[in-house]
């Protein structure tokens, strides 16, 4: 016979099933169960050693190509080339390991929080133990402020409220009870006689029996879903893989053609032609690209960290830049995660809360803080968020809260309970009488009200007054405000029989307040910025439909009255995946959703080819965080599970930080794209130069020439392009989308014509030098021509680096010398290039000759033509684009 769910079992049946009692387990039994079932902890995420991280860097396709090139170079005697390639590869791997380790440190710093203790009953005695030592059958005692240490079936409840947002996404604390529930397959949010691991007690007290620990809890079940989820491939990883494969095919084809042509012409030996083919391979491979991408991403992560976004995985930086959809949790991300008084209803008038000032004797102000269990501590206010909001509101208005609490201490009370939805307290007055302060749900409180306080006078409550109050309550509720009503009565003595019937009657209505978890002030602008950038913001929350819709309207996610854009989890369950995939673009707000709903939403958008960013702080968000293209966890309120599933963590839990990160991501992609255009056009120029030199039978540039140009005049400016300032209007452009790549937006065309131009200019200089030589001796003339070609190819690329500051923009509009790193990179690269020609010893190592002033003039003029011609082409490109 199948066992009943715990929420359907009585206390007696539970004790028998779990082999425990109301006095708790014995210490011996608890130790046996701990040994058998393990500690009450979630599985830790597997970490990799530094060595494992290091070898993982070599899985990159481009790195494998470089290693093969180094191997061939070494086998054919080009040891210097092989060593330099290996140094680049190893440095790249070390940098990748360093960044990954730094990201793990940042996350660990956020996760540092000691496990809470638990108050339990064992051997018939109340004691405190570490929560990880709890076992099934332990009797746990809960009170306000406690973190629930395991999954519990509640047995004895006194006005218990539990904040379960980490698990269910519902921002308002849930009222708990100990009565049996009869419904089958109840969702977690409706299991009111259960309390779940990692949720917080905000009010009241209770006793419960542990029914599940560790990975068997609801939190653990979701953690298991995360472990089973597949890793997503980022657009950057896909683009780099595609680029690496394309380059490899290109390299092999060109090298094979050159080798075959050389052997057919029989101008060179087999070994010489093999070396020529290797030179072409070296020329075609952008050795610095993996390092440049890694450095650009790493610098992006540092800038983002300063702006409160901690990146755990480097490619996530660029993924943000291609984001089409930002699906955000509501509570704590879009809102402040604290209830705030927004409206005050007094004297039959509704006003904005910030415009109201209460005097010391105002009964509404008194009841708000007296019929209230908030504790004022040195560390702030402690208690139920709704009640602390009432006290905080009065404190913010400089009301003498401490003085009133001191002068009017509580002498009797009827605690709140979920059936009558009221709370009453009794307090002495200065004249010897007593004030009965009552707080509760407006509809319930109005049943007990007979009079009304208005403009300092007390009058009977008329039917018209009653209707006005009910209408006002309804209007505030439709705006997703949580409404509380306050009433009072003055008596000569403390009631001898403190029951609802004798105390809560013939009351005078003092007023009502409307409260809400308000939106963060900066989020509305961030939503507007996201929309102007072509990104669609969405809200996914466990809160009720009306609350979610109201906040979404206030933030500009949806327009007022746009009810069709709001859907609940229950309505989503009625759709199959095919129907939902067709209609997913109709919805912008998802309310009362479960973890599996969030994954469905992410998957539906991904099937449409969209890049999805998902934010969340709860365990219930973690599966969707892992399924999304970029999961964004919360650093302050986030659970360890949600942070572990994320690609990025917001240190300030703020939605606007995501938009800042998107901006940074777009900048990173734009800069990588500039570096790729620069590198590949340079490499194409080198390939064309070598290819034509081979075909024409000219003396060709050696592998050491090409590698020096690639590592010095290519790599240093390319790295500097990675930190170029952001171009104007980058956040007014539409997202690139999943289908775009590094060659999109005219980059491929730029690579082709600029590479052809570089090669043509270099070959032209070589032809000029060999046709009109300065030295008549053939050997010297060839040495001069080769040196001039080498210097021209290097200098062209330094001049071309200025062109690459913008794909289409003129160098005169992007700021020629704004980037200090770029300026130094050009100076250092020029100095290193010049040294190989000018410094004795180095020039013989590089097989180059000294040049005179006339020859340097030709080299400089020819190289500068690169800027002139590209500027002319860009001018016409901009005209066409307009």
mmCIF file of C-alpha atoms in Angstrom, residues 62-205:
data_model
loop_
_atom_site.group_PDB
_atom_site.id
_atom_site.type_symbol
_atom_site.label_atom_id
_atom_site.label_comp_id
_atom_site.label_asym_id
_atom_site.label_seq_id
_atom_site.Cartn_x
_atom_site.Cartn_y
_atom_site.Cartn_z
ATOM 1 C CA UNK A 62 41.939 27.044 -32.226
ATOM 2 C CA UNK A 63 44.418 25.954 -29.555
ATOM 3 C CA UNK A 64 44.538 22.433 -31.042
ATOM 4 C CA UNK A 65 45.302 23.914 -34.473
ATOM 5 C CA UNK A 66 48.143 25.963 -32.983
ATOM 6 C CA UNK A 67 49.590 22.917 -31.224
ATOM 7 C CA UNK A 68 49.611 20.983 -34.518
ATOM 8 C CA UNK A 69 51.357 23.927 -36.247
ATOM 9 C CA UNK A 70 53.958 24.029 -33.451
ATOM 10 C CA UNK A 71 54.545 20.275 -33.809
ATOM 11 C CA UNK A 72 55.084 20.517 -37.589
ATOM 12 C CA UNK A 73 57.384 23.538 -37.149
ATOM 13 C CA UNK A 74 59.450 21.656 -34.578
ATOM 14 C CA UNK A 75 59.730 18.508 -36.728
ATOM 15 C CA UNK A 76 60.942 20.525 -39.717
ATOM 16 C CA UNK A 77 63.644 22.347 -37.757
ATOM 17 C CA UNK A 78 61.838 25.663 -37.136
ATOM 18 C CA UNK A 79 62.420 25.393 -33.385
ATOM 19 C CA UNK A 80 62.135 29.157 -32.699
ATOM 20 C CA UNK A 81 58.692 29.254 -34.361
ATOM 21 C CA UNK A 82 57.548 26.170 -32.440
ATOM 22 C CA UNK A 83 58.710 27.599 -29.095
ATOM 23 C CA UNK A 84 57.022 30.969 -29.668
ATOM 24 C CA UNK A 85 53.702 29.311 -30.611
ATOM 25 C CA UNK A 86 53.867 27.093 -27.497
ATOM 26 C CA UNK A 87 54.618 30.092 -25.257
ATOM 27 C CA UNK A 88 51.511 31.877 -26.603
ATOM 28 C CA UNK A 89 49.355 28.782 -26.026
ATOM 29 C CA UNK A 90 50.627 28.155 -22.468
ATOM 30 C CA UNK A 91 50.271 31.823 -21.458
ATOM 31 C CA UNK A 92 46.706 31.759 -22.769
ATOM 32 C CA UNK A 93 45.935 28.639 -20.707
ATOM 33 C CA UNK A 94 47.480 30.126 -17.537
ATOM 34 C CA UNK A 95 45.418 33.288 -17.958
ATOM 35 C CA UNK A 96 42.230 31.250 -18.418
ATOM 36 C CA UNK A 97 42.927 29.248 -15.228
ATOM 37 C CA UNK A 98 43.656 32.437 -13.275
ATOM 38 C CA UNK A 99 40.370 34.057 -14.319
ATOM 39 C CA UNK A 100 38.329 30.924 -13.563
ATOM 40 C CA UNK A 101 39.904 30.654 -10.105
ATOM 41 C CA UNK A 102 39.240 34.351 -9.409
ATOM 42 C CA UNK A 103 35.593 33.899 -10.341
ATOM 43 C CA UNK A 104 35.282 30.912 -7.964
ATOM 44 C CA UNK A 105 36.820 33.000 -5.157
ATOM 45 C CA UNK A 106 34.241 35.740 -5.717
ATOM 46 C CA UNK A 107 31.383 33.241 -5.529
ATOM 47 C CA UNK A 108 32.803 31.552 -2.434
ATOM 48 C CA UNK A 109 33.025 34.934 -0.729
ATOM 49 C CA UNK A 110 29.310 35.449 -1.390
ATOM 50 C CA UNK A 111 28.476 31.931 -0.158
ATOM 51 C CA UNK A 112 30.249 32.223 3.185
ATOM 52 C CA UNK A 113 27.479 31.836 5.698
ATOM 53 C CA UNK A 114 27.671 29.408 8.611
ATOM 54 C CA UNK A 115 24.958 26.779 8.904
ATOM 55 C CA UNK A 116 22.269 27.801 11.423
ATOM 56 C CA UNK A 117 21.553 25.893 14.585
ATOM 57 C CA UNK A 118 18.259 24.171 15.357
ATOM 58 C CA UNK A 119 16.325 23.956 18.617
ATOM 59 C CA UNK A 120 15.066 20.396 19.087
ATOM 60 C CA UNK A 121 13.645 18.026 21.644
ATOM 61 C CA UNK A 122 15.749 14.896 22.311
ATOM 62 C CA UNK A 123 15.618 12.512 25.248
ATOM 63 C CA UNK A 124 12.646 14.608 26.412
ATOM 64 C CA UNK A 125 14.924 17.666 26.796
ATOM 65 C CA UNK A 126 15.064 20.873 24.720
ATOM 66 C CA UNK A 127 18.550 21.406 23.276
ATOM 67 C CA UNK A 128 20.358 23.229 20.459
ATOM 68 C CA UNK A 129 22.257 21.293 17.793
ATOM 69 C CA UNK A 130 23.830 22.144 14.448
ATOM 70 C CA UNK A 131 21.251 21.865 11.694
ATOM 71 C CA UNK A 132 23.416 19.449 9.704
ATOM 72 C CA UNK A 133 23.040 16.927 12.570
ATOM 73 C CA UNK A 134 19.242 16.736 12.255
ATOM 74 C CA UNK A 135 17.717 13.378 11.325
ATOM 75 C CA UNK A 136 14.246 12.195 10.306
ATOM 76 C CA UNK A 137 12.037 11.961 13.399
ATOM 77 C CA UNK A 138 13.630 14.862 15.298
ATOM 78 C CA UNK A 139 11.146 17.249 16.927
ATOM 79 C CA UNK A 140 12.038 20.843 15.990
ATOM 80 C CA UNK A 141 10.866 23.968 17.852
ATOM 81 C CA UNK A 142 10.415 27.071 15.709
ATOM 82 C CA UNK A 143 9.956 30.730 16.543
ATOM 83 C CA UNK A 144 10.136 34.066 14.724
ATOM 84 C CA UNK A 145 13.545 34.675 13.138
ATOM 85 C CA UNK A 146 14.470 30.993 12.727
ATOM 86 C CA UNK A 147 15.656 29.462 9.452
ATOM 87 C CA UNK A 148 13.817 26.177 8.980
ATOM 88 C CA UNK A 149 16.576 23.535 9.038
ATOM 89 C CA UNK A 150 14.849 20.618 7.255
ATOM 90 C CA UNK A 151 11.472 19.653 5.791
ATOM 91 C CA UNK A 152 8.971 19.499 8.660
ATOM 92 C CA UNK A 153 5.387 18.359 9.178
ATOM 93 C CA UNK A 154 3.944 20.955 11.551
ATOM 94 C CA UNK A 155 2.219 19.530 14.626
ATOM 95 C CA UNK A 156 1.514 22.464 16.937
ATOM 96 C CA UNK A 157 1.128 25.906 15.341
ATOM 97 C CA UNK A 158 0.602 29.294 17.033
ATOM 98 C CA UNK A 159 0.080 32.093 14.471
ATOM 99 C CA UNK A 160 3.011 30.822 12.378
ATOM 100 C CA UNK A 161 3.984 32.690 9.204
ATOM 101 C CA UNK A 162 6.810 31.467 6.986
ATOM 102 C CA UNK A 163 8.587 33.335 4.204
ATOM 103 C CA UNK A 164 9.014 30.747 1.427
ATOM 104 C CA UNK A 165 10.038 32.966 -1.506
ATOM 105 C CA UNK A 166 13.307 31.056 -2.032
ATOM 106 C CA UNK A 167 11.278 27.939 -2.762
ATOM 107 C CA UNK A 168 7.946 29.154 -4.158
ATOM 108 C CA UNK A 169 8.730 32.707 -5.328
ATOM 109 C CA UNK A 170 5.846 34.141 -3.295
ATOM 110 C CA UNK A 171 7.000 37.347 -1.629
ATOM 111 C CA UNK A 172 4.394 37.551 1.165
ATOM 112 C CA UNK A 173 4.878 35.191 4.152
ATOM 113 C CA UNK A 174 2.529 32.176 4.174
ATOM 114 C CA UNK A 175 0.235 31.459 7.117
ATOM 115 C CA UNK A 176 0.728 27.923 8.428
ATOM 116 C CA UNK A 177 -1.623 25.536 10.233
ATOM 117 C CA UNK A 178 -1.360 22.059 11.792
ATOM 118 C CA UNK A 179 -4.642 20.604 10.444
ATOM 119 C CA UNK A 180 -4.640 17.673 8.029
ATOM 120 C CA UNK A 181 -4.905 18.488 4.332
ATOM 121 C CA UNK A 182 -6.966 16.270 2.066
ATOM 122 C CA UNK A 183 -6.101 17.440 -1.451
ATOM 123 C CA UNK A 184 -4.007 15.134 -3.624
ATOM 124 C CA UNK A 185 -0.780 16.333 -5.278
ATOM 125 C CA UNK A 186 -0.930 19.736 -3.636
ATOM 126 C CA UNK A 187 1.677 22.209 -4.918
ATOM 127 C CA UNK A 188 4.316 23.246 -2.394
ATOM 128 C CA UNK A 189 2.750 26.682 -1.858
ATOM 129 C CA UNK A 190 -0.529 25.080 -0.732
ATOM 130 C CA UNK A 191 0.929 22.601 1.771
ATOM 131 C CA UNK A 192 0.078 24.789 4.737
ATOM 132 C CA UNK A 193 0.914 22.177 7.379
ATOM 133 C CA UNK A 194 4.446 21.715 6.053
ATOM 134 C CA UNK A 195 7.557 23.856 6.501
ATOM 135 C CA UNK A 196 10.467 23.535 4.088
ATOM 136 C CA UNK A 197 14.230 23.686 4.464
ATOM 137 C CA UNK A 198 15.864 27.124 4.023
ATOM 138 C CA UNK A 199 12.619 29.106 4.431
ATOM 139 C CA UNK A 200 12.291 31.668 7.259
ATOM 140 C CA UNK A 201 9.877 32.025 10.181
ATOM 141 C CA UNK A 202 8.665 35.634 10.242
ATOM 142 C CA UNK A 203 5.959 35.377 12.904
ATOM 143 C CA UNK A 204 4.624 33.092 15.610
ATOM 144 C CA UNK A 205 5.926 29.744 16.753
#
